[in-house]
Amino acid sequence: MHTVKALLCCGSLLGLSLAACPYADPAALLKEKRADTDAPSPGLGQFKVDDGKGFLTSDVGGPIEDQNSLKAGIRGPTLLEDFIFRQKIQHFDHERVPERAVHARGAGAHGTFTSYGDFSNLTAASFLSAASKKTPVFVRFSTVAGSRGSADTARDVHGFATRFYTDEGNFDIVGNNIPVFFIQDAIRFPDLIHSVKPSPDSEIPQAATAHDSAWDFFSQQPSTLHTLMWAMAGYGIPRSYRHMDGFGVHTFRFVKDDGPTKLIKWHFKTLQGKASLVWEEAQVLAGKNADFHRQDLFDAIASGNGPSWELAVQVVDEEKALAFGFDLLDPTKLIPEELAPLQKLGIMTLDTNPTNYFAETEQVMFQPGHIVRGIDFTEDPLLQGRVFSYLDTQLNRHGGPNFEQLPINMPKAAIHNNNRDGAGQNFIHTNKFPYSPNTLNNGFPAQANQTTGRGFFTAPNRPATGNLVRALSPTFDDHWTQPRLFLNSLTSVEQQFIVNAIRFETSHLQSETVKQNVLAQLNRVSNDVAKRVAVALGLPAPAPDPTFYHNNVTAGLSIFNSTLPKIATLQVGVLASTNSSSSLEQAAALKERLAKEGVVVTVVGEVQGNGIDQTYSAADASVFDSVVVAAGAEGLFDPKTAASPLYPTGRPGQILVDGFRWGKPVGALGSASAALDSTGIPSSDAPGVFTGSDVEAFVTDLEGGLSQFKFTDRFPLDF
């Protein structure tokens, strides 16, 4: 159509120059369009809002401040009367229709939690009341920032939400794969998510934080630094949902039947071992298989290799809430395990995939307010707000208050209450007297409390004193010591990965002010990290700011300094050639032998058939945990003879080289060692590179390499 217009314009207006016709000058056309981007749609000019001046106001125009929720005392609970918090968080909860405002993309599975013992000395929770007691569970894993259409392997915090269908009602641990969070007060949550979501004008970038608004917020809100360090490390790009831990994030309370309490933190420890991708690998996977994590979980369970985690708690006496040098009510802090060892409570195994993704995984709703007798909240201001927010957001998603009646949300325990009607009502109530107290229904449903009916009860000794304030406790003020602790506790390669991740993210920034602010905050954690990032940005290295520098370390934070306890379900790509019968025979032998350990082998060849599972045109190193070349396929790697119309030029060599570059165990059998030479991969005494002619001996070595998972000596360091 533009071509026709161009001919009409330029052909009929002979007195005008060619440049005067916009259709003949694409640059002019684009310039014209750019000039119009700020213009409102016709008739909508009166609705245009300029937030470039003035004071923050409520939705009805009253000037307010909205960075601290209203509390009863500086370390007290958030009050329901805080209209500013409720307006802000309720508006945020209803911004997305109808997918979740956050955690939109995920995968779920059913399973069972089995208690290791009777823990009534700690809690009145019934699902922890006896050894071998089993409780059904449903777990949903997710990313946070991206939409349902984003990729699994985007760098992000990952959700780890667990529903226990206990015999005394549903209990949810709504946590993440990182033990701390970005902010300390729930009233700041809309600000956090607004900053990391795509730009409102272009909806770009999706599921990513490599943009100005995210790092502007991070650098202006230093409480984000601890979680940011975790996300920039391997925890932001886990190998799978199965290879990551889970955490409750907040401090909660265990409450005994007679009322005494302990402070606790929830931990799920993966029994598959922790493992992560490397950044380029994660980026390639996002394009090659955006559903990589979803598929991994589904396939592992379908193959009978469902994942397991041990549930544990750190237990702390109430009077020690401030004894560790920070406040246990602060959700940006963790308790080093040396100071509060983990107490194992039981094991959770996922063994059943959903029958219908929408009915189960999409419609499940978790909320911290799903709580049972024996467990109670603390005054953590982020937790206090989440108790409201998670319930409120369901009204947006389900159009009414009866979302708990969906099969995936219904408890296994009987339901008796006076809630009635509303959109989506599925129950047919026979009780004509839905109020309390009553005599016409014989007083039922009866009230349950601490002494009658094993009812939920708030810990009776929880105090709430102090003047009403809109502020955070000064005990929340140190934002830099624990990010430093995290950095100190990693290997040199993992520290390099964090530096590389921050370099990648900040290299996308346009604002010089934001770049400088990021360096200033990093410098309060580590002058070394700040200098290394500054070099990549072409900025002067800052002078040390040592107030929070220390050399303390804690255990259990590194991903790469331990081996995997299980290699079942790991993926090995065997590169073979359909032009060599011996190559196909050896590939089949490798597949049969590795299957004994539960390792999944994909045999790759030029064309389908003859024992080939995937062609080179479709294969990529990113979907394999190891790459092996079978004897007889070495000719595919010779640059003089490797060209083929069946796959992109050099694809076999690319798969092998990428596997090596990304730290994966690689190998070649017999004559295939020539493939290593052709691609420049060292084959003599190189860690994680395996050669030999005997299949059995080769597989034994390869299995050890799979257990190590990543050979980090291949990654260059700044020093």
XYZ file of C-alpha atoms in Angstrom:
719
model
C 0.000 0.000 0.000
C 2.913 2.358 0.770
C 4.258 1.671 -2.756
C 0.990 2.843 -4.327
C 0.937 5.933 -2.142
C 4.525 6.707 -3.056
C 3.744 6.559 -6.775
C 0.709 8.793 -6.346
C 2.588 11.234 -4.181
C 5.791 11.459 -6.165
C 4.295 10.992 -9.613
C 1.527 13.558 -9.429
C 3.320 16.299 -7.496
C 5.989 17.001 -10.102
C 6.819 20.378 -8.599
C 8.013 18.810 -5.365
C 11.410 17.291 -4.790
C 11.733 13.574 -4.134
C 12.578 14.252 -0.506
C 9.279 16.025 -0.041
C 7.432 12.742 -0.441
C 7.601 10.883 2.869
C 6.945 7.508 1.252
C 10.090 7.930 -0.865
C 12.195 8.711 2.216
C 11.950 5.947 4.880
C 14.045 7.977 7.304
C 11.594 10.868 7.057
C 8.713 8.480 7.589
C 10.322 7.026 10.722
C 11.145 10.496 11.998
C 7.529 11.481 11.519
C 6.368 8.450 13.475
C 8.817 9.077 16.318
C 7.612 12.643 16.599
C 4.101 11.389 17.180
C 4.898 8.884 19.940
C 4.145 11.336 22.737
C 0.916 12.572 21.177
C -2.238 11.239 22.891
C -4.897 9.434 20.910
C -7.609 11.756 19.553
C -9.934 12.954 22.303
C -7.757 11.574 25.135
C -5.477 14.536 25.741
C -7.290 15.525 28.931
C -6.324 12.168 30.470
C -2.599 12.563 29.960
C -0.746 12.647 33.304
C 2.662 14.215 33.842
C 4.390 12.843 36.958
C 7.469 14.974 36.386
C 6.586 17.359 39.215
C 4.473 17.665 42.345
C 4.015 15.475 45.418
C 2.917 11.844 45.546
C -0.828 11.576 46.197
C -3.452 8.951 46.849
C -5.868 7.975 44.073
C -8.202 10.685 45.350
C -5.591 13.451 45.370
C -4.360 13.615 48.959
C -0.582 14.089 49.365
C 1.005 11.028 51.010
C 4.251 9.166 51.606
C 4.224 5.479 50.665
C 7.577 3.916 51.534
C 6.769 2.555 54.989
C 3.652 0.804 56.187
C 1.902 1.841 59.398
C 2.931 -0.308 62.365
C 2.132 -0.648 66.029
C 5.618 0.127 67.305
C 8.823 0.253 65.306
C 9.048 -3.575 65.175
C 5.321 -4.156 65.442
C 2.683 -5.572 63.094
C 1.227 -3.690 60.150
C -2.213 -2.228 60.858
C -5.362 -2.875 58.812
C -6.175 0.820 59.062
C -3.207 1.654 56.815
C -5.275 2.901 53.884
C -2.144 3.953 52.004
C -0.724 0.422 52.022
C -4.072 -1.163 51.173
C -4.719 1.222 48.277
C -1.218 0.780 46.868
C -1.007 -2.986 47.156
C -4.617 -3.570 46.065
C -4.103 -1.474 42.947
C -0.940 -3.418 42.193
C -2.647 -6.775 42.792
C -5.170 -5.979 40.080
C -2.827 -4.630 37.393
C -2.711 -7.821 35.324
C -5.723 -9.515 33.797
C -6.006 -12.397 34.226
C -2.531 -13.927 34.669
C -0.659 -13.556 37.931
C 0.886 -10.126 38.459
C 4.120 -11.959 39.259
C 5.089 -15.645 39.038
C 2.966 -15.901 35.894
C 5.057 -18.627 34.257
C 5.492 -21.885 36.106
C 5.109 -25.630 36.416
C 3.618 -27.794 39.132
C 3.403 -31.341 40.414
C 1.747 -33.437 43.099
C 3.551 -35.450 45.727
C 3.792 -36.456 49.357
C 5.511 -35.104 52.445
C 6.553 -37.678 55.041
C 7.436 -36.528 58.548
C 10.622 -37.897 60.096
C 9.202 -37.836 63.615
C 6.945 -36.370 66.275
C 7.877 -32.708 66.581
C 5.244 -31.723 69.132
C 8.114 -30.460 71.295
C 8.390 -27.656 68.720
C 4.962 -27.223 67.131
C 1.318 -28.229 67.375
C 1.173 -28.644 63.566
C -0.531 -31.975 62.956
C 1.416 -32.863 59.801
C 4.573 -32.935 61.974
C 3.016 -34.886 64.830
C 4.198 -38.449 64.095
C 6.985 -40.344 62.414
C 6.118 -41.523 58.878
C 2.948 -39.411 58.800
C 2.155 -38.625 55.152
C 0.604 -35.414 53.856
C -0.342 -34.777 50.207
C 1.397 -31.766 48.620
C 1.253 -29.708 45.461
C 4.266 -27.604 44.454
C 4.415 -24.826 41.875
C 7.779 -23.563 40.633
C 7.989 -20.328 38.677
C 9.936 -17.331 37.496
C 8.907 -13.963 38.912
C 9.156 -11.088 36.447
C 8.184 -12.526 33.056
C 4.759 -13.139 31.568
C 3.369 -16.566 30.774
C 4.942 -16.286 27.336
C 8.488 -15.673 28.564
C 11.292 -18.238 28.712
C 12.060 -20.528 31.634
C 15.769 -19.748 31.651
C 15.594 -15.964 31.976
C 17.752 -14.764 34.866
C 15.340 -14.365 37.754
C 14.445 -15.302 41.275
C 12.425 -18.530 41.121
C 9.250 -19.210 43.056
C 8.973 -22.363 45.169
C 5.423 -22.537 46.572
C 4.305 -25.635 48.477
C 0.769 -26.589 49.520
C 0.418 -29.112 52.358
C -3.085 -30.615 52.364
C -2.942 -31.382 56.089
C -5.648 -33.117 58.086
C -6.279 -29.780 59.829
C -6.502 -27.623 56.713
C -4.246 -26.296 53.987
C -0.847 -24.909 54.903
C 1.246 -23.043 52.314
C 4.933 -22.178 52.334
C 5.043 -19.507 49.637
C 8.755 -19.118 49.080
C 11.581 -18.780 46.570
C 14.813 -20.518 45.621
C 16.672 -17.638 47.291
C 16.432 -17.240 51.100
C 16.155 -13.448 51.118
C 14.114 -10.818 49.306
C 14.683 -7.442 47.644
C 12.637 -5.249 49.976
C 11.830 -5.055 53.673
C 8.303 -3.666 53.638
C 5.426 -4.916 51.471
C 4.362 -1.370 50.669
C 7.418 -1.169 48.384
C 6.513 -4.271 46.379
C 4.655 -2.411 43.595
C 7.723 -0.191 43.183
C 10.008 -3.211 42.872
C 7.852 -4.953 40.279
C 7.118 -1.777 38.325
C 10.863 -1.232 38.049
C 11.687 -4.731 36.782
C 8.707 -5.161 34.467
C 9.059 -4.230 30.782
C 8.965 -0.567 29.809
C 5.306 0.565 29.712
C 5.652 2.119 26.258
C 7.228 -0.816 24.416
C 6.693 -3.861 26.666
C 10.453 -4.468 26.306
C 12.482 -6.222 27.658
C 10.475 -9.235 28.712
C 11.552 -11.283 31.752
C 14.799 -9.353 32.150
C 16.308 -6.713 34.415
C 19.015 -5.435 32.040
C 17.379 -2.022 31.732
C 17.565 1.369 33.394
C 14.461 1.274 35.562
C 15.435 -1.995 37.298
C 18.945 -0.846 38.160
C 17.730 2.628 39.046
C 15.542 1.020 41.695
C 18.259 -1.423 42.825
C 20.753 1.401 43.295
C 18.241 3.643 45.091
C 16.941 0.849 47.324
C 20.061 -0.786 48.789
C 18.027 -3.458 50.580
C 17.915 -5.137 47.150
C 21.667 -5.820 47.076
C 21.629 -9.138 48.932
C 18.979 -10.784 46.757
C 20.545 -9.165 43.701
C 23.843 -10.944 44.417
C 22.051 -14.290 44.639
C 20.161 -13.664 41.414
C 23.315 -12.624 39.547
C 24.946 -15.872 40.706
C 23.897 -19.333 39.536
C 20.747 -19.161 41.646
C 19.197 -16.898 39.007
C 19.689 -19.511 36.260
C 19.262 -22.969 37.866
C 19.785 -26.066 35.743
C 16.245 -27.163 36.577
C 13.559 -26.732 39.192
C 14.778 -30.026 40.619
C 18.300 -28.714 41.183
C 17.450 -25.791 43.435
C 16.631 -25.348 47.117
C 13.526 -23.624 48.453
C 13.123 -21.155 51.303
C 10.243 -19.613 53.226
C 12.187 -16.290 53.184
C 10.495 -14.877 56.289
C 10.906 -15.724 59.937
C 7.817 -17.543 61.226
C 6.843 -18.968 64.590
C 6.372 -22.524 65.746
C 3.720 -22.652 68.492
C 3.260 -25.568 70.889
C -0.176 -26.736 72.030
C 0.173 -24.892 75.333
C 1.401 -21.648 73.715
C 5.224 -21.400 73.943
C 6.891 -20.311 70.695
C 10.160 -20.445 68.780
C 11.225 -18.408 65.773
C 11.904 -20.521 62.678
C 12.995 -20.270 59.047
C 11.867 -22.847 56.455
C 14.348 -24.603 54.154
C 13.770 -27.168 51.390
C 17.098 -28.864 50.561
C 17.239 -30.565 47.163
C 18.312 -34.206 47.199
C 19.243 -33.968 43.522
C 22.048 -31.539 44.361
C 22.321 -27.874 43.398
C 23.277 -27.117 39.796
C 23.077 -24.108 37.543
C 23.499 -23.120 33.943
C 26.035 -20.594 32.697
C 24.734 -17.385 31.167
C 25.336 -17.984 27.475
C 23.920 -21.485 27.844
C 20.796 -20.055 29.487
C 20.385 -17.509 26.703
C 20.655 -20.163 23.995
C 18.171 -22.378 25.822
C 15.665 -19.523 25.928
C 15.590 -19.658 22.134
C 16.059 -23.393 21.610
C 13.551 -24.542 24.240
C 11.698 -21.817 26.143
C 9.977 -24.576 28.161
C 13.182 -26.294 29.266
C 12.437 -26.260 33.001
C 8.808 -27.213 32.548
C 9.746 -30.108 30.297
C 12.507 -31.288 32.625
C 10.172 -31.529 35.612
C 7.394 -33.224 33.652
C 9.735 -35.730 31.988
C 11.571 -36.583 35.212
C 8.318 -37.416 36.997
C 6.938 -39.303 33.991
C 10.102 -41.438 33.918
C 9.713 -42.403 37.581
C 12.516 -40.099 38.736
C 10.437 -37.570 40.634
C 12.522 -35.097 42.653
C 12.801 -34.982 46.442
C 13.653 -32.346 49.016
C 14.227 -32.524 52.759
C 12.217 -29.988 54.745
C 14.215 -28.428 57.569
C 14.000 -25.462 59.914
C 16.364 -23.176 61.715
C 15.059 -22.707 65.252
C 15.845 -19.641 67.350
C 14.638 -18.590 70.785
C 12.324 -15.582 70.713
C 14.632 -13.460 72.851
C 17.455 -13.910 70.303
C 15.694 -12.080 67.471
C 18.381 -9.383 67.612
C 21.283 -11.539 68.810
C 22.960 -12.195 65.450
C 23.878 -8.639 64.532
C 20.739 -8.147 62.457
C 16.986 -8.349 62.949
C 15.261 -11.673 62.288
C 12.192 -9.701 61.203
C 14.212 -8.363 58.247
C 13.452 -10.515 55.143
C 16.661 -9.383 53.419
C 18.774 -11.338 55.924
C 19.632 -15.005 56.373
C 20.856 -16.801 59.483
C 24.211 -18.497 58.834
C 23.784 -22.211 59.423
C 26.745 -22.157 61.812
C 24.657 -19.970 64.135
C 21.396 -21.918 63.769
C 21.872 -25.450 62.385
C 19.181 -27.009 60.240
C 16.808 -29.428 61.937
C 15.402 -31.896 59.410
C 11.664 -32.498 59.675
C 10.807 -34.753 56.743
C 11.084 -35.517 53.056
C 8.931 -34.318 50.166
C 8.796 -36.240 46.897
C 6.956 -35.160 43.745
C 5.666 -38.173 41.824
C 2.577 -37.175 39.825
C 2.232 -34.718 36.969
C -0.917 -32.614 36.588
C -3.649 -34.098 34.426
C -4.631 -30.647 33.199
C -2.230 -27.713 33.445
C -4.919 -25.033 33.589
C -7.144 -26.748 36.134
C -4.258 -27.466 38.473
C -1.059 -25.484 37.922
C -2.677 -22.335 36.556
C -5.661 -22.180 38.914
C -3.849 -23.103 42.113
C -3.585 -20.156 44.466
C -1.068 -19.998 47.274
C -1.049 -17.496 50.076
C 0.888 -17.037 53.307
C -2.491 -16.729 55.036
C -3.053 -20.461 54.540
C -1.831 -21.277 58.003
C -2.597 -24.026 60.506
C -2.533 -24.584 64.236
C 1.033 -24.710 65.487
C 2.423 -22.102 63.077
C 2.129 -18.340 63.363
C 3.325 -15.155 61.709
C 5.930 -12.686 62.868
C 5.917 -8.916 62.571
C 8.109 -8.984 59.455
C 6.572 -6.049 57.500
C 6.966 -7.850 54.159
C 5.162 -10.924 55.482
C 2.441 -8.798 57.083
C 1.628 -7.249 53.700
C 1.793 -10.542 51.798
C -0.882 -12.022 54.039
C -3.281 -9.424 52.616
C -1.931 -9.169 49.078
C -1.973 -12.844 48.108
C -5.617 -13.156 49.097
C -6.654 -9.900 47.477
C -5.091 -10.676 44.107
C -7.270 -13.758 43.706
C -10.347 -11.551 43.322
C -8.770 -10.232 40.156
C -7.905 -13.662 38.814
C -11.150 -15.451 39.610
C -13.814 -12.755 39.587
C -15.165 -13.609 43.015
C -14.387 -14.978 46.475
C -14.960 -18.706 45.845
C -11.585 -19.633 44.359
C -10.928 -21.899 47.354
C -13.651 -24.196 45.975
C -11.603 -25.080 42.899
C -10.524 -28.728 43.216
C -6.800 -27.904 43.332
C -7.401 -25.427 46.153
C -9.851 -27.403 48.268
C -8.463 -28.887 51.468
C -8.598 -32.582 52.236
C -10.140 -31.670 55.601
C -13.883 -30.999 55.874
C -15.120 -27.432 55.298
C -17.676 -25.846 57.627
C -18.256 -22.093 57.634
C -20.829 -19.369 57.054
C -19.418 -18.008 53.787
C -22.136 -17.841 51.159
C -22.931 -16.992 47.539
C -20.704 -14.862 45.301
C -19.424 -15.546 41.798
C -18.345 -19.119 41.197
C -20.247 -20.641 44.116
C -20.088 -24.424 43.702
C -21.343 -25.655 47.053
C -25.011 -26.313 47.760
C -25.371 -25.423 51.421
C -28.138 -27.098 53.404
C -27.688 -24.922 56.478
C -30.346 -22.190 56.337
C -28.862 -20.306 59.274
C -25.375 -19.187 58.149
C -24.484 -16.972 61.073
C -22.939 -17.211 64.515
C -24.037 -17.404 67.220
C -27.245 -19.292 66.447
C -29.660 -21.700 68.097
C -31.602 -22.762 64.990
C -28.671 -24.833 63.715
C -27.779 -26.012 67.235
C -24.885 -23.551 67.410
C -23.018 -25.079 64.481
C -20.540 -24.658 63.006
C -19.000 -24.351 66.456
C -16.090 -22.064 67.295
C -12.676 -23.765 67.571
C -9.830 -22.294 69.596
C -6.685 -23.255 71.479
C -8.476 -25.539 73.915
C -11.573 -26.576 71.947
C -11.666 -28.305 68.572
C -7.906 -27.989 67.946
C -8.483 -24.580 66.402
C -5.854 -22.205 65.084
C -4.704 -19.732 67.693
C -2.363 -16.783 67.539
C 0.684 -17.230 69.741
C -0.651 -15.905 73.060
C 2.590 -14.199 74.080
C 3.031 -12.071 70.953
C 3.398 -8.460 72.134
C 2.394 -5.325 70.236
C 3.505 -2.122 71.903
C 4.684 1.297 70.833
C 3.468 4.422 69.134
C 2.036 4.251 65.644
C 4.828 4.988 63.169
C 5.360 4.976 59.438
C 8.994 3.846 59.370
C 11.254 0.808 59.376
C 13.128 -0.228 62.487
C 16.748 0.984 62.681
C 17.616 -2.698 63.143
C 16.900 -3.075 59.405
C 19.469 -0.462 58.337
C 22.504 -2.578 57.369
C 22.075 -3.524 53.686
C 25.700 -4.334 52.825
C 27.163 -6.797 55.351
C 25.217 -9.842 54.178
C 25.785 -9.332 50.433
C 29.480 -9.285 51.353
C 29.020 -12.511 53.337
C 27.412 -14.126 50.296
C 30.253 -13.065 47.993
C 32.926 -14.231 50.418
C 31.302 -17.669 50.619
C 31.535 -18.435 46.890
C 34.337 -19.837 44.787
C 36.419 -17.488 42.637
C 34.618 -18.678 39.502
C 31.214 -18.008 41.040
C 32.353 -14.525 42.043
C 33.457 -14.016 38.443
C 30.029 -15.121 37.224
C 28.436 -12.450 39.431
C 30.776 -9.790 38.063
C 30.069 -10.955 34.506
C 26.321 -10.905 35.136
C 26.401 -7.364 36.509
C 28.602 -6.295 33.596
C 26.086 -7.753 31.156
C 23.122 -6.121 32.869
C 24.672 -2.691 33.398
C 26.130 -2.580 29.887
C 22.542 -2.211 28.681
C 21.972 0.916 30.777
C 21.603 4.280 29.080
C 21.686 6.519 32.149
C 25.152 7.524 33.320
C 23.625 8.524 36.657
C 22.241 5.032 37.204
C 25.590 3.466 36.281
C 27.386 5.649 38.829
C 24.796 4.871 41.506
C 25.164 1.132 40.864
C 28.943 1.388 41.275
C 28.478 3.329 44.521
C 26.286 0.618 46.005
C 28.505 -2.228 44.791
C 31.477 -0.414 46.306
C 29.865 -0.537 49.732
C 29.815 -4.335 49.391
C 33.141 -4.902 47.613
C 35.610 -2.492 46.105
C 36.980 -5.369 44.021
C 33.571 -6.052 42.423
C 32.926 -2.347 41.864
C 36.318 -1.893 40.158
C 35.811 -4.914 37.906
C 32.381 -3.690 36.819
C 33.683 -0.148 36.327
C 36.375 -1.391 33.944
C 33.768 -2.998 31.689
C 31.668 0.172 31.732
C 34.645 2.372 30.912
C 34.216 4.327 34.137
C 36.759 5.340 36.797
C 37.244 2.788 39.560
C 35.835 4.072 42.871
C 37.958 4.386 45.993
C 37.178 1.794 48.690
C 34.202 2.452 50.975
C 35.147 -0.029 53.719
C 32.509 0.514 56.414
C 30.877 -2.871 55.769
C 33.866 -4.831 54.452
C 34.708 -8.077 56.273
C 36.130 -11.517 55.555
C 33.440 -13.690 57.144
C 32.126 -16.736 55.291
C 29.282 -19.213 55.801
C 28.693 -22.737 54.573
C 26.315 -24.070 51.951
C 26.078 -21.102 49.590
C 28.309 -22.295 46.742
C 26.709 -24.238 43.897
C 29.871 -25.501 42.203
C 32.040 -26.828 45.027
C 30.189 -30.134 45.518
C 29.114 -33.077 43.373
C 25.574 -34.142 42.528
C 24.318 -37.076 44.600
C 22.202 -38.311 41.668
C 22.820 -38.291 37.925
C 19.562 -39.982 36.903
C 17.623 -37.861 34.344
C 20.721 -35.927 33.260
C 20.943 -35.650 29.483
C 23.841 -36.892 27.334
C 24.075 -36.130 23.638
C 25.933 -38.822 21.678
C 27.086 -37.455 18.334
C 27.086 -40.241 15.750
C 27.000 -40.650 11.974
C 24.413 -42.533 9.965
C 27.152 -43.253 7.419
C 29.021 -45.455 9.890
C 27.491 -48.678 11.203
C 30.165 -48.902 13.912
C 29.300 -45.387 15.041
C 25.626 -46.320 15.409
C 26.511 -49.535 17.228
C 28.726 -47.711 19.695
C 26.073 -45.021 20.254
C 23.531 -47.753 21.013
C 25.957 -49.378 23.467
C 26.496 -46.057 25.255
C 22.763 -45.488 25.444
C 22.114 -48.921 26.920
C 24.908 -48.640 29.476
C 24.053 -45.101 30.662
C 20.367 -46.032 30.935
C 21.322 -48.330 33.830
C 22.070 -45.172 35.842
C 18.902 -43.435 34.659
C 20.853 -41.105 32.362
C 18.880 -40.063 29.283
C 20.840 -40.425 26.031
C 19.926 -38.689 22.775
C 21.712 -40.105 19.743
C 22.294 -37.387 17.152
C 22.864 -38.080 13.452
C 22.529 -36.573 10.001
C 19.069 -38.025 9.273
C 16.303 -39.776 11.199
C 16.123 -43.568 11.488
C 18.755 -46.228 12.251
C 18.757 -45.522 15.988
C 18.945 -41.735 15.621
C 16.836 -39.763 18.128
C 17.542 -36.272 16.816
C 19.149 -34.719 13.770
C 22.055 -32.296 13.858
C 19.797 -29.610 12.394
C 17.664 -29.750 15.573
C 20.321 -30.554 18.188
C 22.114 -28.072 20.435
C 24.582 -28.368 23.306
C 22.342 -26.311 25.590
C 19.862 -29.176 26.038
C 22.554 -31.703 27.011
C 24.476 -32.009 30.284
C 27.291 -33.808 28.461
C 28.393 -34.304 24.841
C 30.125 -37.469 23.588
C 31.366 -38.328 20.075
C 31.053 -41.950 18.963
C 33.820 -43.548 16.941
C 33.193 -43.282 13.223
C 31.650 -39.803 13.456
C 34.942 -37.908 13.545
C 34.685 -36.999 9.864
C 31.770 -34.696 10.662
C 34.159 -32.457 12.609
C 36.861 -32.065 9.982
C 36.455 -28.494 8.681
C 37.588 -29.651 5.230
C 34.807 -32.224 4.831
C 32.147 -31.228 7.391
C 29.885 -29.153 5.126
C 26.477 -30.726 4.536
C 23.079 -29.536 3.276
C 21.458 -31.564 6.098
C 22.445 -29.142 8.852
C 23.976 -25.690 9.319
C 27.643 -25.593 8.434
C 29.804 -26.744 11.311
C 26.877 -27.773 13.540
C 28.450 -31.031 14.916
C 31.589 -29.132 15.915
C 29.512 -26.302 17.356
C 27.663 -28.718 19.648
C 30.917 -30.215 20.913
C 32.682 -26.884 21.372
C 29.715 -25.245 23.100
C 29.484 -28.175 25.495
C 33.142 -27.699 26.371
C 32.897 -23.885 26.637
C 29.945 -24.144 28.984
C 31.833 -26.401 31.378
C 30.103 -29.669 30.537
C 31.852 -33.057 30.592
C 32.713 -34.006 27.003
C 34.387 -37.010 25.489
C 35.202 -39.141 22.472
C 35.497 -42.886 22.052
C 38.272 -44.513 20.058
C 38.988 -42.857 16.724
C 36.512 -40.073 17.581
C 39.257 -38.399 19.616
C 40.147 -36.829 16.277
C 37.001 -34.744 16.708
C 38.569 -33.168 19.797
C 41.669 -32.297 17.819
C 39.597 -30.856 14.953
C 37.711 -28.545 17.293
C 40.707 -27.516 19.408
C 39.534 -29.226 22.608
C 42.474 -30.514 24.687
C 42.272 -34.286 25.029
C 45.273 -34.966 27.274
C 44.685 -34.744 31.035
C 42.099 -31.969 30.657
C 39.562 -32.083 33.512
C 36.175 -33.190 32.277
C 37.425 -34.401 28.870
C 37.218 -38.192 28.556
C 38.713 -40.482 25.942
C 39.254 -44.215 25.546
C 38.169 -47.255 23.560
C 36.469 -49.392 26.207
C 32.793 -48.426 26.604
C 32.527 -49.635 30.207
C 35.595 -47.753 31.426
C 34.592 -44.670 29.438
C 31.096 -44.626 30.951
C 32.479 -44.971 34.471
C 34.637 -41.879 33.928
C 31.788 -40.000 32.256
C 29.457 -40.709 35.185
C 31.992 -39.100 37.491
C 32.043 -36.095 35.176
C 28.261 -35.877 35.238
C 28.358 -35.854 39.042
C 30.752 -32.909 38.994
C 28.389 -31.339 36.432
C 30.459 -28.235 35.587
C 34.228 -28.003 35.129
C 34.791 -24.414 36.143
C 38.512 -24.311 35.358
C 37.483 -23.565 31.747
C 36.123 -20.136 32.646
C 38.598 -17.208 32.621
C 39.038 -14.996 35.678
C 39.896 -11.312 35.922
C 42.967 -12.146 38.003
